[in-house]
Amino acid sequence: MASAFDYAPAPESRAIVDIAPSYGLFIDGEFTEAADGKVFKTVSPASEEVLSEIAQAGEADVDRAVKAARKAFEKWSALPGTERAKYLFRIARIIQERSRELAVLETLDNGKPIKETRDADLPLVAAHFFYYAGWADKLGHAGFGTNPRPLGVAGQVIPWNFPLLMLAWKIAPALATGNTVVLKPAETTPLSALFFADICRQAGLPKGVVNILPGYGDTGAALVAHPDVNKVAFTGSTAVGKQIAKTVAGTRKKLTLELGGKGANIVFDDAPIDQAVEGIVNGIFFNQGQVCCAGSRLLVQESIQDELLDSLKRRLSTLRLGDPLDKNTDIGAINSEEQLTRITSLVERGESEGAERWSPACELPSAGYWFAPTLFTNVTQAHTIARDEIFGPVLSVLTFRTPDEAVAKANNTQYGLSAGIWTEKGSRILAVANKLRAGVVWSNTFNKFDPTSPFGGYKESGFGREGGRHGLEAYLDV
Amino acid sequence: MSTAAPHALADVTASDSTLRRFLHGLPGVDPVGLEARAASLGTRSIKTTAKAYAIDLAISMVDLTTLEGADTPGKVRSLGAKAVLPDPTDRTTPATAAVCVYPDMVPTAKAAVAGSTVKVASVATAFPAGRAALSVKLADVHEAVSAGADEIDMVIDRGAFLSGHYLKVHEEITAVKEACGSTARLKVIFETGELSTYDNIRRASWLGMLAGADFIKTSTGKVAVNATPANTLLMLEAVRDFRAQTGVQVGVKPAGGIRTTKDAIKFLVLVNETVGEDWLDNHWFRFGASSLLNDLLMQRQKLATGRYSGPDYVTVD
């Protein structure tokens, strides 16, 4: 944005975070090498700089971690809820104290803007631990009977888009309910989970209650398949979710899956236009669109299409793309080269199928993985970009004429995670929300999260709920 | 100039009902979303060169104001001198945009800023309540304009607006605009703190612009809630949309309650990211403030010297 008022660079100092040249696996309260000595590197997607070398867990390590968790389970689950709550509150407070450090770390490893890690991710991470700490001694009053029991060892696999937040969503309810945990962070973003391991030690959490095993898909597969795991929780792609469902089928393991999405953001002609534009931007460009509940399909009422698109394009021209550590950056880097390739190929597919591509004038940095905010008009339900999850900063714009048509189009997807409704008419919000098959329906807002509100999907977006009172159920024998 | 409404929207002001239909047909405002957007722009980090630029820009946009019953010619002369040369220790400091006084002080103010770029603005039209007959308001305006006021700050009749008599408000603004003649620019004050809803603020903004306002201004500074980032953002959106529809550019002036450099910079970010550089000068954006200037000057001195000097290093008035 060339303007008379050009903001000077305002980078957050990375001196606050001390990244070691290498990290081990976190098993039974200790950092340890992988049994077969394998390692992998994690890079900063904004610069391709190697940040650290990470031990890669194999089958033997998974077994070791599950055994440690099993052993710890006996004591941990026997603790009174108030005692478990003390540890969780302590973890929550340490996260708050170290939030700036963790925000910088997350931005370095993930590529998302510091504005988002600082203002969205970290406050929510702490809030989840506080929230579930509050439940730990009240499980008998949560509506699952007077004495709900923990399941045992939870094997948890989380994605790279919100590394620390997804960790919090998984670990906080698991610990609050008395389970122990073996968690595999994504291979592109293992660092914040390893820092969390350190926080567990700092909080004096008993050994083996939380184990962290960085690695690739095979590590996750070994964890999911381990016979002594009682509960599997996975957030990630629908394809992997299906494999996991097959692995778990026929076992006694409990399973929750939080998978892909193709959220519809429906804008009616009486919507508050300026706020709808903000909501659309927040819906699809938050975390570079790498959000499972992103509002990646804009359904706009035909009568205001031109007006809304003009406003949207003008707004996109003011987005600031660049150094994620700069406090003024709105759009950061794509998490990995692999993901960038996927976005690029889907966008090319969109063009070849006849949709019209538009991006603001936008200079991309020379190093790192970057993709300009993009929107497609003339999109129909039949286009690949209206059906497949792109998981990138790419918005597909479709139109509708009547509320019924909006609902039909919004529901016409194999997914069902999120949706948004924009209208000044309250009765329409209620009527439309009732008909949408989506786990979350936001009205006159988008991408709002809170630990007290459950989150999860329909259809190929998965099953089970995380967050809120509902989130306890997945970790209890009810 | 019987009707100031641009041709494209001339029909809108044909009657009370057409005007009401138009104003109520404007897109609604979602308060939560509006305030969230204003707050998020408030977190932009402005430092070094950008901060120096913003401070000088903000100084040049200040309408240095004294609107007390106890105003004396001496005070107004002193204000004028300060407007022309805000920081005698650093002559690179820009002059403020204007001094803003009551109508009877216009000749004094005019003399005090003579030969400079500083304009004289006068709050005419029975400021701040606006509760007087139209003839009284127009006489107020005539007196200020003939004494040389370059700008007239008028208050709208909030009673008429809130009871839905939009055409009456429109006619008043049109009449005042006419009384301003070809020389004085008209700023229309809505007293947003009394309009109670954001929807009303958007309607008032359009009403003011349809009637020929050169500037729309949040408030008098005399009520509890004055300029806020949210109501200023909303008014910026209104002038942006008005220009897109009619080609006519209108200025914006938040007034009251903006006291610190930090606050002023937040408002400049709102301008920058909502309407852009077309509004980033004092012909199109102003701060109605009296104590803001000193904080801007102290921050400016700090940037120049690396040290914070304190309030005794700037003049009290």
Short mmCIF file of N, CA, C and O in Angstrom, two decimals, chain B residues 6 27 60 91 100 110 147 250 276:
data_model
loop_
_atom_site.label_atom_id
_atom_site.label_comp_id
_atom_site.label_asym_id
_atom_site.label_seq_id
_atom_site.Cartn_x
_atom_site.Cartn_y
_atom_site.Cartn_z
N PRO B 6 -26.62 16.75 -4.52
CA PRO B 6 -26.08 16.48 -5.84
C PRO B 6 -27.17 15.91 -6.75
O PRO B 6 -28.10 15.27 -6.27
N PRO B 27 -27.64 1.06 4.52
CA PRO B 27 -27.28 -0.18 5.22
C PRO B 27 -27.21 0.05 6.72
O PRO B 27 -26.78 1.11 7.18
N SER B 60 -1.23 19.82 12.20
CA SER B 60 -1.77 20.66 11.12
C SER B 60 -3.28 20.50 10.97
O SER B 60 -3.92 21.26 10.24
N ARG B 91 10.73 26.11 15.11
CA ARG B 91 9.92 26.79 14.09
C ARG B 91 9.56 25.89 12.91
O ARG B 91 8.87 26.32 11.99
N CYS B 100 -10.93 28.00 16.65
CA CYS B 100 -12.39 27.90 16.65
C CYS B 100 -12.93 28.65 17.86
O CYS B 100 -12.58 28.35 19.01
N LYS B 110 -9.51 36.74 13.95
CA LYS B 110 -9.09 37.04 12.59
C LYS B 110 -7.81 37.90 12.61
O LYS B 110 -6.86 37.63 11.88
N ALA B 147 -17.84 39.02 9.74
CA ALA B 147 -16.64 39.38 10.50
C ALA B 147 -15.41 38.65 9.97
O ALA B 147 -14.32 38.80 10.51
N VAL B 250 -16.46 15.12 1.13
CA VAL B 250 -16.83 15.85 2.33
C VAL B 250 -15.81 15.53 3.43
O VAL B 250 -15.33 14.41 3.53
N GLY B 276 -8.35 6.59 3.09
CA GLY B 276 -7.06 6.72 2.42
C GLY B 276 -6.53 8.13 2.34
O GLY B 276 -7.04 9.06 2.96
#
